[in-house]
PDB file of C-alpha atoms in Angstrom:
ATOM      1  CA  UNK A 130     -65.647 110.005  -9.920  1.00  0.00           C
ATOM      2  CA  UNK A 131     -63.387 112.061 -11.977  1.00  0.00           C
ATOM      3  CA  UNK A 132     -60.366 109.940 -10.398  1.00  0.00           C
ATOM      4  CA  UNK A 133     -61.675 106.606 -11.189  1.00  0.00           C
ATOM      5  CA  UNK A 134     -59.659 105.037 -13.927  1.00  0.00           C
ATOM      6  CA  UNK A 135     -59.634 101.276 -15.524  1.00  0.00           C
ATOM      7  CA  UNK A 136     -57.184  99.895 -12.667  1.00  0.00           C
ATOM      8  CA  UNK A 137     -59.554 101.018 -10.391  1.00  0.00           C
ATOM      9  CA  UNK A 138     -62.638  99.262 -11.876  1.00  0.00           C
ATOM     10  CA  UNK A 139     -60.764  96.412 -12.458  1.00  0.00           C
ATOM     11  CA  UNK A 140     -59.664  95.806  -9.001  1.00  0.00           C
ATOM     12  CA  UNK A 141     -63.650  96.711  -7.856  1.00  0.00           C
ATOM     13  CA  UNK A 142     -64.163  93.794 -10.132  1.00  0.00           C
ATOM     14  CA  UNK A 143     -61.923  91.374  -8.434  1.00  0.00           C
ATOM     15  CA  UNK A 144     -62.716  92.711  -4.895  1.00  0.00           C
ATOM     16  CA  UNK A 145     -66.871  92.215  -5.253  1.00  0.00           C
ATOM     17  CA  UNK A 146     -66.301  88.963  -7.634  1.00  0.00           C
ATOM     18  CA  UNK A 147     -63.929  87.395  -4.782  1.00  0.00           C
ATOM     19  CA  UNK A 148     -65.263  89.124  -1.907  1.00  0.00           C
ATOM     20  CA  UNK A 149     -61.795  88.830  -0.112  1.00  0.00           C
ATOM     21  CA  UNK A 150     -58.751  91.609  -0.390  1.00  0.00           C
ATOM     22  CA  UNK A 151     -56.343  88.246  -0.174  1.00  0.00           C
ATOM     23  CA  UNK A 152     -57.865  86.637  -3.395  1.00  0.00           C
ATOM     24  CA  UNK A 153     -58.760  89.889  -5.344  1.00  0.00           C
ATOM     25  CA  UNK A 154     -55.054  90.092  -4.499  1.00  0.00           C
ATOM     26  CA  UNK A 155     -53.816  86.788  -6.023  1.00  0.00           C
ATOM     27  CA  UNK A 156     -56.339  87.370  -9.010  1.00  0.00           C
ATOM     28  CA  UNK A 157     -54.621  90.517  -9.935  1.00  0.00           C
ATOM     29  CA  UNK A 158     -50.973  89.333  -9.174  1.00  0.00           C
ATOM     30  CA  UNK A 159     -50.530  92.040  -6.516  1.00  0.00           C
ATOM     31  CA  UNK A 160     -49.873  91.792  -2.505  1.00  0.00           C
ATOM     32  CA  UNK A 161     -52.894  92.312  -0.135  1.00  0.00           C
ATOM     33  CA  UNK A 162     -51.435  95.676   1.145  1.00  0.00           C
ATOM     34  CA  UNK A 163     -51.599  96.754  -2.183  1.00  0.00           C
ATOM     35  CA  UNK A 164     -55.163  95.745  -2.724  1.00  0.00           C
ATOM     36  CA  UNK A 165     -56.000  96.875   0.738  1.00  0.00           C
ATOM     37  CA  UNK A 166     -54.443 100.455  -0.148  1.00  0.00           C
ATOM     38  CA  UNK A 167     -56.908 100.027  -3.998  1.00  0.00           C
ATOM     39  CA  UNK A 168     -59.750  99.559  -1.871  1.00  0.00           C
ATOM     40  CA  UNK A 169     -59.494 102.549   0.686  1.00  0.00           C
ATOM     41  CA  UNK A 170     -59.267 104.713  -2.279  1.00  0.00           C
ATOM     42  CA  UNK A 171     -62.543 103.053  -4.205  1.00  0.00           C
ATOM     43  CA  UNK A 172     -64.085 103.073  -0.646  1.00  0.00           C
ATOM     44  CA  UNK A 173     -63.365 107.293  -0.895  1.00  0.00           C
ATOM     45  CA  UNK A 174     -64.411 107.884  -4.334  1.00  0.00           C
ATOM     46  CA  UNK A 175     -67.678 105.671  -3.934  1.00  0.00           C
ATOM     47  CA  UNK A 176     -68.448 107.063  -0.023  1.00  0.00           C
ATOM     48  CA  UNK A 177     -69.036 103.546   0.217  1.00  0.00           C
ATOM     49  CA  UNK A 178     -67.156 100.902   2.373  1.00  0.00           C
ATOM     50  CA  UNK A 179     -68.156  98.055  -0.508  1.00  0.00           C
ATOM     51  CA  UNK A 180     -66.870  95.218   1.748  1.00  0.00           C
ATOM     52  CA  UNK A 181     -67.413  95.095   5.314  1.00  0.00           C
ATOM     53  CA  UNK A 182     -66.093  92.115   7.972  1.00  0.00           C
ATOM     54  CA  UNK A 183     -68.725  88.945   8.851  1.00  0.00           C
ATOM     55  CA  UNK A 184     -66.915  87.061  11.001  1.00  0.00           C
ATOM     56  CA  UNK A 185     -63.793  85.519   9.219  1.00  0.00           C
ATOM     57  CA  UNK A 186     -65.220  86.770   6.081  1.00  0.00           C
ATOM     58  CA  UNK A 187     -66.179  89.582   3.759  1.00  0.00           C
ATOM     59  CA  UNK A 188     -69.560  90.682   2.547  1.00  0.00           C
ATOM     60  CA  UNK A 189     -70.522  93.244   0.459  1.00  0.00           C
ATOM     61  CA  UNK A 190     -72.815  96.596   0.730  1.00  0.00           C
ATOM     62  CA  UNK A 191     -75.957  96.913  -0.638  1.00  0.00           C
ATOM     63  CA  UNK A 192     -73.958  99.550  -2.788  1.00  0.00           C
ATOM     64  CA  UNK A 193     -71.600  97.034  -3.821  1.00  0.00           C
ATOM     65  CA  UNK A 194     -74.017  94.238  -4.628  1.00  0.00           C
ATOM     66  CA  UNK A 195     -75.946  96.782  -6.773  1.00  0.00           C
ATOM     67  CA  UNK A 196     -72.868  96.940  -8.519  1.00  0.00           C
ATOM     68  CA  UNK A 197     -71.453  93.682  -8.754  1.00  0.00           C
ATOM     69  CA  UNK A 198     -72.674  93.155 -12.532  1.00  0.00           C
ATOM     70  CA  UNK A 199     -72.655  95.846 -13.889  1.00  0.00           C
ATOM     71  CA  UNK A 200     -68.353  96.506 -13.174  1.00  0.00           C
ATOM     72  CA  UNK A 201     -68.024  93.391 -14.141  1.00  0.00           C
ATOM     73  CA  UNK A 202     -69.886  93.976 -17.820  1.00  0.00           C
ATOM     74  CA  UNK A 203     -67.516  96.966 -17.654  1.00  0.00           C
ATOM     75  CA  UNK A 204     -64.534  95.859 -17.064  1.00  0.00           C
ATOM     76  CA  UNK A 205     -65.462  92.309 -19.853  1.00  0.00           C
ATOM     77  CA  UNK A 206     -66.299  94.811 -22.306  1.00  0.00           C
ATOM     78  CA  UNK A 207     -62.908  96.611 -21.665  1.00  0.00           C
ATOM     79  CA  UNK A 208     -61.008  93.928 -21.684  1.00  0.00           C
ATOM     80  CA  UNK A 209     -62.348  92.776 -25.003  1.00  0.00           C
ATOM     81  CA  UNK A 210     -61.937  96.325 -26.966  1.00  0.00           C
ATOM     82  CA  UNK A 211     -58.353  96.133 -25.671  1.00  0.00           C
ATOM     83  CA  UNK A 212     -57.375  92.678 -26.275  1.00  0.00           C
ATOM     84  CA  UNK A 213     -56.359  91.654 -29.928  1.00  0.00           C
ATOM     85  CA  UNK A 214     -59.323  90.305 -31.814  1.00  0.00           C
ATOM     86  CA  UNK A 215     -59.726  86.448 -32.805  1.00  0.00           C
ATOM     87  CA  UNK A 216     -58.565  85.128 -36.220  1.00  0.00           C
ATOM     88  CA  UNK A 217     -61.366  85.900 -39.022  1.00  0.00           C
ATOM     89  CA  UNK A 218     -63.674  83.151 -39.709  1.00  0.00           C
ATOM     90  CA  UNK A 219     -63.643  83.380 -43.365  1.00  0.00           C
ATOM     91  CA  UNK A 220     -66.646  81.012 -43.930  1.00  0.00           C
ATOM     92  CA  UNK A 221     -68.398  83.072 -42.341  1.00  0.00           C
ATOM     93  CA  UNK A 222     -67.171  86.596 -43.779  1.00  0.00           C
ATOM     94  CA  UNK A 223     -69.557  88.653 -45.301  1.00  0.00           C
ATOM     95  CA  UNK A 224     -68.226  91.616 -47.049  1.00  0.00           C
ATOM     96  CA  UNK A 225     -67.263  93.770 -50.222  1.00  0.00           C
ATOM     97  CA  UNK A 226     -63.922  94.371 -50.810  1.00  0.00           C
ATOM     98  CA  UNK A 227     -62.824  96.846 -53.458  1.00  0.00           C
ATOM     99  CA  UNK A 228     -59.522  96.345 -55.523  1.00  0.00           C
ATOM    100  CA  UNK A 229     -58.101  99.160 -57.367  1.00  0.00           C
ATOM    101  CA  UNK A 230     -55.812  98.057 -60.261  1.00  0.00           C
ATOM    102  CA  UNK A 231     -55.394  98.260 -64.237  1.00  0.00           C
ATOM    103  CA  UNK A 232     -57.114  95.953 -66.320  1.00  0.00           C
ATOM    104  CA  UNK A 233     -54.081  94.227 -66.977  1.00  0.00           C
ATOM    105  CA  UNK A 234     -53.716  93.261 -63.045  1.00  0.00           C
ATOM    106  CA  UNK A 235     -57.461  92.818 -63.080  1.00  0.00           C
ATOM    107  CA  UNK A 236     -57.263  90.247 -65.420  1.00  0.00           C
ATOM    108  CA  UNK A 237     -54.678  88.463 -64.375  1.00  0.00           C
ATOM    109  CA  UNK A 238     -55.366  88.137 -60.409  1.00  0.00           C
ATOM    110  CA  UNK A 239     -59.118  87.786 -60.422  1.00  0.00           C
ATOM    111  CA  UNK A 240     -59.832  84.335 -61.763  1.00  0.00           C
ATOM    112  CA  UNK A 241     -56.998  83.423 -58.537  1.00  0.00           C
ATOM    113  CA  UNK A 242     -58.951  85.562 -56.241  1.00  0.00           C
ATOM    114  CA  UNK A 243     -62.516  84.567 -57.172  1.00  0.00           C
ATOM    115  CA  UNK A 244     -61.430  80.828 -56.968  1.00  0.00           C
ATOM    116  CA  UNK A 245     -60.512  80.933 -53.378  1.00  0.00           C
ATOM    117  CA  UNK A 246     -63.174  83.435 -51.982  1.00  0.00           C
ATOM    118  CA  UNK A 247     -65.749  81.041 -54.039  1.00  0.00           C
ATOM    119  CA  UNK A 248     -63.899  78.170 -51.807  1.00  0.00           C
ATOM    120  CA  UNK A 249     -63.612  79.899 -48.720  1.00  0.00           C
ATOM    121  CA  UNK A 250     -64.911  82.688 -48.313  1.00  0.00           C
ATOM    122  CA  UNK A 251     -68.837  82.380 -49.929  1.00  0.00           C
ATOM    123  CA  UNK A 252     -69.405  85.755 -48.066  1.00  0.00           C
ATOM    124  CA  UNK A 253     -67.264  87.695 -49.790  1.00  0.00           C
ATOM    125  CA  UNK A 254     -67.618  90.240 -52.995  1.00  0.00           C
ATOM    126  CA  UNK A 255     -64.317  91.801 -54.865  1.00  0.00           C
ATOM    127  CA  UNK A 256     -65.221  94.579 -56.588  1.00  0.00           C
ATOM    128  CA  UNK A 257     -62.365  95.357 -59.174  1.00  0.00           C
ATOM    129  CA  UNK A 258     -61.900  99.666 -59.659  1.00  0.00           C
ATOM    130  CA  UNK A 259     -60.086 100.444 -62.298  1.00  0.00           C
ATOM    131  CA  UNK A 260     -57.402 103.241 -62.157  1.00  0.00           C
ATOM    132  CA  UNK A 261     -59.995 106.138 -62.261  1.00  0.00           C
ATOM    133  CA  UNK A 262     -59.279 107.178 -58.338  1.00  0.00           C
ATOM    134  CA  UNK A 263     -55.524 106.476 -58.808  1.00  0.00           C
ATOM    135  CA  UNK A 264     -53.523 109.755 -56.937  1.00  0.00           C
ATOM    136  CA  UNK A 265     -57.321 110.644 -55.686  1.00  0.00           C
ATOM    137  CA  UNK A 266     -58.028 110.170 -51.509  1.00  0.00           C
ATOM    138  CA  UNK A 267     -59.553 107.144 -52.407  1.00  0.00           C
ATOM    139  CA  UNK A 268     -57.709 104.779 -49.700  1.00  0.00           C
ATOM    140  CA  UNK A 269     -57.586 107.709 -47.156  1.00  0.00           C
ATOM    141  CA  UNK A 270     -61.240 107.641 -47.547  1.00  0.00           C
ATOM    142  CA  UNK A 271     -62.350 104.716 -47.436  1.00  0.00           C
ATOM    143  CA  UNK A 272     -63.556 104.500 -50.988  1.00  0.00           C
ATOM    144  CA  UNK A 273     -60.786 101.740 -51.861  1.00  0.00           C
ATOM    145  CA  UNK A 274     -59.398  99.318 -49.759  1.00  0.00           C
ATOM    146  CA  UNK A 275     -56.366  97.767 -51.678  1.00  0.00           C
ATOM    147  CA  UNK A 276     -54.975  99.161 -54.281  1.00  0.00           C
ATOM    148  CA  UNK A 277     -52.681  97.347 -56.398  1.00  0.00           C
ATOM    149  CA  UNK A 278     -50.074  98.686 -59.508  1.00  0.00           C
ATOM    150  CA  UNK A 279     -46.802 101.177 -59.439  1.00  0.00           C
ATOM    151  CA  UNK A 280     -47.070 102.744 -55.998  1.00  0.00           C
ATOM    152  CA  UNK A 281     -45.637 105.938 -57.049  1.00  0.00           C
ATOM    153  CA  UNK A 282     -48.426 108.750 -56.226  1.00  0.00           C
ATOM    154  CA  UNK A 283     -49.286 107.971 -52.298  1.00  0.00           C
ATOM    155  CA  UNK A 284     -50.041 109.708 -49.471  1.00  0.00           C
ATOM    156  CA  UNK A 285     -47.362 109.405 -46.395  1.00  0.00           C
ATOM    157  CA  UNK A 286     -49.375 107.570 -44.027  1.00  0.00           C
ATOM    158  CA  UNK A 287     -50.353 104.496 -46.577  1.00  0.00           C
ATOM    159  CA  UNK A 288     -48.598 100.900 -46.069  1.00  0.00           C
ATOM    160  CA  UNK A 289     -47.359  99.135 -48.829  1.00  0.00           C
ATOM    161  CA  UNK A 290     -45.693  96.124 -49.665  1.00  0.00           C
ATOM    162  CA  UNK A 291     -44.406  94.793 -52.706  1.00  0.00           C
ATOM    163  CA  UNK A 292     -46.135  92.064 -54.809  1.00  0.00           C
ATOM    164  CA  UNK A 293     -44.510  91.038 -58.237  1.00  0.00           C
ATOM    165  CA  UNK A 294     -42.217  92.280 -60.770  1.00  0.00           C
ATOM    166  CA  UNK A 295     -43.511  92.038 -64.178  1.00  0.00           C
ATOM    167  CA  UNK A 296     -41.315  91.767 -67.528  1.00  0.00           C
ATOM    168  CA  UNK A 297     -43.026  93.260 -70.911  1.00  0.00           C
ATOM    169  CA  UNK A 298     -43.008  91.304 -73.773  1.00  0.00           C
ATOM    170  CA  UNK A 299     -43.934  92.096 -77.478  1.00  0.00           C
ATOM    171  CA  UNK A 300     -47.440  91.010 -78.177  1.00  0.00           C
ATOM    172  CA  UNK A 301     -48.263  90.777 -81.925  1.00  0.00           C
ATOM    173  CA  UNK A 302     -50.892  88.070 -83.936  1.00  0.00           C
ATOM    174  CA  UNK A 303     -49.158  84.913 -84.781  1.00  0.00           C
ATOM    175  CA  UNK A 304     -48.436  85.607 -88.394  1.00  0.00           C
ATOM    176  CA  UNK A 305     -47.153  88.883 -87.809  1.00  0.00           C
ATOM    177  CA  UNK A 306     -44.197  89.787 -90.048  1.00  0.00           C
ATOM    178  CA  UNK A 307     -42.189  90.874 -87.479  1.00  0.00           C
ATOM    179  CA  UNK A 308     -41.950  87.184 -86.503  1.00  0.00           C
ATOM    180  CA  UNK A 309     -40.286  85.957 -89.524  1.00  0.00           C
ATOM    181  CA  UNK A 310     -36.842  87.514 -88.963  1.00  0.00           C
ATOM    182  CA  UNK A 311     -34.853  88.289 -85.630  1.00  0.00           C
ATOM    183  CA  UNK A 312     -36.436  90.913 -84.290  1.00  0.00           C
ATOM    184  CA  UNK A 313     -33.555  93.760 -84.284  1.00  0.00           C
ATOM    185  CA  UNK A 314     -34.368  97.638 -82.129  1.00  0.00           C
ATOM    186  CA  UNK A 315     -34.803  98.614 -86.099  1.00  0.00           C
ATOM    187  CA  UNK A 316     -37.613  96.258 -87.277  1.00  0.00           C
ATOM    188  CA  UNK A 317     -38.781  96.830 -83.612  1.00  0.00           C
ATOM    189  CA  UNK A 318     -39.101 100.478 -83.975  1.00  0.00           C
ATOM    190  CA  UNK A 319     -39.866 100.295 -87.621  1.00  0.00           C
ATOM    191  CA  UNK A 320     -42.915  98.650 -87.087  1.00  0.00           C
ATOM    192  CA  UNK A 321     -46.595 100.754 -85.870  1.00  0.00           C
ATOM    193  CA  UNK A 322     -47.324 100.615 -82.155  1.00  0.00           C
ATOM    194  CA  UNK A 323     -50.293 100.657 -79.395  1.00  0.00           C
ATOM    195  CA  UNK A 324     -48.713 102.767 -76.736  1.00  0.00           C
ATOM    196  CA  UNK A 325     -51.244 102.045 -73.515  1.00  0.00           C
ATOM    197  CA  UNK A 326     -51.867 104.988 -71.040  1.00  0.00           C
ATOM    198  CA  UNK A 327     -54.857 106.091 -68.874  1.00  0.00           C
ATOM    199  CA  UNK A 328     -53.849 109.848 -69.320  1.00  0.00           C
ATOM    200  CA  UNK A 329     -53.103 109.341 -73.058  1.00  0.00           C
ATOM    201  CA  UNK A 330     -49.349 109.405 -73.073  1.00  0.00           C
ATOM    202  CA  UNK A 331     -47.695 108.026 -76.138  1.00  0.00           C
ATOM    203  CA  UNK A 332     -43.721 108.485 -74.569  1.00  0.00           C
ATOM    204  CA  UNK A 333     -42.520 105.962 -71.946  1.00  0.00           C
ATOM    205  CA  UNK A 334     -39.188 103.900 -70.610  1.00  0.00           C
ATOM    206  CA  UNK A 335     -39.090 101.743 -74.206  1.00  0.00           C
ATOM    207  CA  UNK A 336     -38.718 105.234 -76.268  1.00  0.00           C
ATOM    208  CA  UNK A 337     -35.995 106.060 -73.600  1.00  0.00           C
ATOM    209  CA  UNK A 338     -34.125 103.039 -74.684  1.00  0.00           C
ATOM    210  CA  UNK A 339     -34.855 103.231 -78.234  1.00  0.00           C
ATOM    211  CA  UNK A 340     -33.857 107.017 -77.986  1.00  0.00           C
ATOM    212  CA  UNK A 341     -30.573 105.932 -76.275  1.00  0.00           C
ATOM    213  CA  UNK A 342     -29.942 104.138 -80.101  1.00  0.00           C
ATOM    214  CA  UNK A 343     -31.236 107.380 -82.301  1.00  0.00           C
ATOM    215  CA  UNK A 344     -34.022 105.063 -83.136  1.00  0.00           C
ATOM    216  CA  UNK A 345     -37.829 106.577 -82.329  1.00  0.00           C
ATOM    217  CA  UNK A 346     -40.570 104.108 -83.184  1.00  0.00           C
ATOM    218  CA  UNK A 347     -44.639 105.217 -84.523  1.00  0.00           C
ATOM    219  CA  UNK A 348     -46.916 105.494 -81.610  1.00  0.00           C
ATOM    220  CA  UNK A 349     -50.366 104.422 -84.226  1.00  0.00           C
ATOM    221  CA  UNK A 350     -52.895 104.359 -81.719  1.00  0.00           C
ATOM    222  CA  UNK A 351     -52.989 104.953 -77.504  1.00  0.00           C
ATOM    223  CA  UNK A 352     -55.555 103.202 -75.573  1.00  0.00           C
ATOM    224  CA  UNK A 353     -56.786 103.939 -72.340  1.00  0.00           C
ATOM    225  CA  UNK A 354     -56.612 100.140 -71.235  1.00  0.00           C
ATOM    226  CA  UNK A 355     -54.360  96.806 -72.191  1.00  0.00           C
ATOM    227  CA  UNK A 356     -57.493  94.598 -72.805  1.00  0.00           C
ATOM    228  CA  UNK A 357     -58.601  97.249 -75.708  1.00  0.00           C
ATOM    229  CA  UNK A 358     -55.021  97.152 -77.044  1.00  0.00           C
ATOM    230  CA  UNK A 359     -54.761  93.541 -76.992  1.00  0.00           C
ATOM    231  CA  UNK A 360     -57.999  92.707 -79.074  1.00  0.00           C
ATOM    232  CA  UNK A 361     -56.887  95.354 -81.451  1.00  0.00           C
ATOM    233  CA  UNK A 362     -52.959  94.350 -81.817  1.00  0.00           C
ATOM    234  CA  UNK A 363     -55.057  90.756 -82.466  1.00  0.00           C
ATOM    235  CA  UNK A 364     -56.920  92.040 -85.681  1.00  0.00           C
ATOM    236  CA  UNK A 365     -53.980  94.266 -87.067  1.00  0.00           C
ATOM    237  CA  UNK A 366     -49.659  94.888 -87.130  1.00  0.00           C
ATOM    238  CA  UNK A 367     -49.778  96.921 -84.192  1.00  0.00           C
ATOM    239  CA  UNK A 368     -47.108  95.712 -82.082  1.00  0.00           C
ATOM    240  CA  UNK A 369     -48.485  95.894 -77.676  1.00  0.00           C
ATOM    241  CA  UNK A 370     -46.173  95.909 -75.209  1.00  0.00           C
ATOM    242  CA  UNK A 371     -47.944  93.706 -72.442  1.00  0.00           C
ATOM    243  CA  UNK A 372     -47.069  90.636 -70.088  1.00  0.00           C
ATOM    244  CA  UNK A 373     -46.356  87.326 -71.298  1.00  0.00           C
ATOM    245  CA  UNK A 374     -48.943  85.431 -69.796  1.00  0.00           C
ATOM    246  CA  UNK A 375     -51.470  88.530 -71.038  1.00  0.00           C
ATOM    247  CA  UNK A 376     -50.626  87.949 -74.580  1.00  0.00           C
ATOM    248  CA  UNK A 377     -50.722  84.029 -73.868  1.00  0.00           C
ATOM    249  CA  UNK A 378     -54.567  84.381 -72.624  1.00  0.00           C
ATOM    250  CA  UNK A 379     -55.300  86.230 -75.662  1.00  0.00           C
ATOM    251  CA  UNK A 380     -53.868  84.068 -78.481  1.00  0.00           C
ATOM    252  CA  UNK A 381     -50.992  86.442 -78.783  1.00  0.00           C
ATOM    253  CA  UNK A 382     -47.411  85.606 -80.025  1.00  0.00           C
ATOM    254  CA  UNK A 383     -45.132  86.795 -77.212  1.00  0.00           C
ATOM    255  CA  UNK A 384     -41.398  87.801 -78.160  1.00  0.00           C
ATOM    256  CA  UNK A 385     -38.646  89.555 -76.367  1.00  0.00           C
ATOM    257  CA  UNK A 386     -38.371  93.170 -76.782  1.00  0.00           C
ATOM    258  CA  UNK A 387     -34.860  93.778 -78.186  1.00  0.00           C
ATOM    259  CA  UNK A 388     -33.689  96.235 -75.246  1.00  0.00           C
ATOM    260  CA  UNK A 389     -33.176  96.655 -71.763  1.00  0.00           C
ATOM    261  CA  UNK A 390     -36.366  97.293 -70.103  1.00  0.00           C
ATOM    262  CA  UNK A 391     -36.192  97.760 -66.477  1.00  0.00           C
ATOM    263  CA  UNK A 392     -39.093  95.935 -64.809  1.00  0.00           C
ATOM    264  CA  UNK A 393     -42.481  97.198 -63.820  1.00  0.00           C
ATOM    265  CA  UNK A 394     -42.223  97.023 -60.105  1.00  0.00           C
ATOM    266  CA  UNK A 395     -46.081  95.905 -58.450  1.00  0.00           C
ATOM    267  CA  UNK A 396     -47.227  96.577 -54.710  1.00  0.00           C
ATOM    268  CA  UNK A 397     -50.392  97.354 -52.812  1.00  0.00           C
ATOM    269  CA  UNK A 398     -51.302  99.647 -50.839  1.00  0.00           C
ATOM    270  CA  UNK A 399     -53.429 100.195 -48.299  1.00  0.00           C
ATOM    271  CA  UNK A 400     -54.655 102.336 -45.327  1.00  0.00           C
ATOM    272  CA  UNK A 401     -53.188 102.573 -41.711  1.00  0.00           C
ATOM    273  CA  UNK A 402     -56.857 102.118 -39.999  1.00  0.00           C
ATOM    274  CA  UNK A 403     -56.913  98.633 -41.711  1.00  0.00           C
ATOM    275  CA  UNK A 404     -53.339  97.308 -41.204  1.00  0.00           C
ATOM    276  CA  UNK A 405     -55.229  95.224 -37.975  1.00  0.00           C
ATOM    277  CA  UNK A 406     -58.084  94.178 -39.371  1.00  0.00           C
ATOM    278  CA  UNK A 407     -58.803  90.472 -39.315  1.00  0.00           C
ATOM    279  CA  UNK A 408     -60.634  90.680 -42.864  1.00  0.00           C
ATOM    280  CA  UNK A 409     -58.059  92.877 -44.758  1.00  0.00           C
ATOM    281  CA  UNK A 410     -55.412  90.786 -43.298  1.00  0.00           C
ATOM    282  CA  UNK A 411     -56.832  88.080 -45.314  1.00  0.00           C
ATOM    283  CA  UNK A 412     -57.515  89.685 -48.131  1.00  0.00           C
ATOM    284  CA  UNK A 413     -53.720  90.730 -48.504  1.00  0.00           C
ATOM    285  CA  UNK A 414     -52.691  87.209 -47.780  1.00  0.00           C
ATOM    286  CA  UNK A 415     -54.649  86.229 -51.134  1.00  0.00           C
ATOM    287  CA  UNK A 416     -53.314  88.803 -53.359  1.00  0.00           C
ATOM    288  CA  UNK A 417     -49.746  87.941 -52.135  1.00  0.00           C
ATOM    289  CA  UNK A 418     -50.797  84.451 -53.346  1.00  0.00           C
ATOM    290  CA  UNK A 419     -52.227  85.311 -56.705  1.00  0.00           C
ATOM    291  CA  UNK A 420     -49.209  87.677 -57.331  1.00  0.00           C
ATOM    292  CA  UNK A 421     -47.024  84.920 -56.810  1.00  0.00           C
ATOM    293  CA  UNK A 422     -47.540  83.213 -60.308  1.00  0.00           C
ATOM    294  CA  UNK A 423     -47.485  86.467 -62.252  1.00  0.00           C
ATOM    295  CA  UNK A 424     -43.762  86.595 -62.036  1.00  0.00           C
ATOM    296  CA  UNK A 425     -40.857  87.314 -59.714  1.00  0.00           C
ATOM    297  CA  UNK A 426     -43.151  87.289 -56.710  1.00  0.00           C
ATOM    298  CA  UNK A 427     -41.559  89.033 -53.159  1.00  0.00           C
ATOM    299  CA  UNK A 428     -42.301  87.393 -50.145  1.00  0.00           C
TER     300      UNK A 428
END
């Protein structure tokens, strides 16, 4: 039995379903020397003969008829672990999906993501992780299944795929004074900032630029989060740097940032073991979607 492998049961199949070398032959696309050459060797490794002449016909062994259904349960259920699976019904999806992202992506991409898994996908919870497990084993594991931000701290194996690119904007309170003149690097640097970092750093690419001009602006505060810094660059002169349509949800007068920023590249990323998977397919397709009106969306 050691010898029997999956061509083997399959062509058992065809021969006790059919009951004739000639159609177990045209079932399998094969010639009937072929098939007649399959079934000496099952007839070996089963010390059975399986089908035995009547007449002008085949009929089976008792062997072979005990058999019959369960090679051909076999050889289904192969054939179904082996064969791509069939499209996700969404409406009937029921499952828990965790996001990993800052609260600044949160924000922006849940109300598009709860809309349509409200519409079609009832089933469905999104649970939103903030950046807690970021550079952790978290995807690896199992613990997250998309994470979206800067992909810059992954292991190999992860797949990614770029989302958005995001431009940062000035966020102040509409009667700032910073407002009331052109906003120069100088007034820009001049005035007290919210610098926004999860490990607390007040240094990043805007005091590389302002550097590059001998200017240095005041770091007042650093906030672990951009909803935090928001509220409080609403109630005070603290300038945030943030994302136009952030600092538009919040009340927030948006102006350009007097130097060249590069752009904040944004992907996802998840997990080999789930690149096939019907429902993870689906749930990329969405966050593609609700990327897309963010900014300079990738295809």
């Amino acid at each position: 039995m050691s010898t029997l492998d999956l061509n083997l049961l399959v062509a058992l199949d065809a021969l006790l379903q059919e009951q004739s070398v000639t159609r177990a032959a045209e079932k399998l696309h094969t010639s009937p020397a072929a098939m007649s050459r399959t079934l000496g060797r099952i007839r070996r490794i089963l010390h059975d003969p399986i089908l035995v002449r009547a007449g002008q016909s085949m009929v089976m062994t008792p062997r072979a008829a005990e058999l019959r259904d369960e090679v051909h349960a076999v050889v289904t259920r192969s054939r179904a672990l082996l064969t791509r699976g069939a499209p996700v019904d969404v409406a009937a999806l029921s499952r828990t999906f965790t996001v990993q992202s800052s609260d600044l992506l949160i924000a922006a991409l849940a109300p598009a993501l709860l809309a349509v898994t409200r519409r079609d996908a009832p089933g469905v919870t999104l649970r939103f992780a903030s950046e807690a497990t970021e550079g952790t084993p978290a995807l690896r594991d199992g613990l997250v299944d998309v994470e979206v931000g800067v992909l810059d701290h992954l292991d190999p194996e992860t797949r990614t795929a770029p989302l958005v690119s995001l431009r940062l904007v000035g966020a102040v309170r509409p009667d700032h004074p910073i407002v009331q003149q052109p906003i120069t690097p100088e007034r820009f640097a001049e005035a007290p900032h919210i610098s926004v970092s999860r490990r607390g750093r007040s240094w990043g690419p805007v005091d590389d630029r302002l550097a590059e001009l001998g200017l240095r602006r005041r770091v007042a505060a650093v906030l672990p989060g951009h909803a935090a810094a928001l509220a409080l660059a609403r109630e005070t002169d603290f300038i945030c740097l943030t994302t136009e349509s952030a600092a538009r949800q919040l009340g927030l007068h948006a102006f350009e940032v007097p130097l060249e920023l590069p752009p904040i590249a944004v992907g996802m990323a998840w997990h080999p073991r789930t690149d096939a998977d019907p429902g993870h397919q689906w749930l990329r397709a969405r966050l593609r979607e609700a990327a897309a009106d963010l900014g300079d969306a990738h295809g």
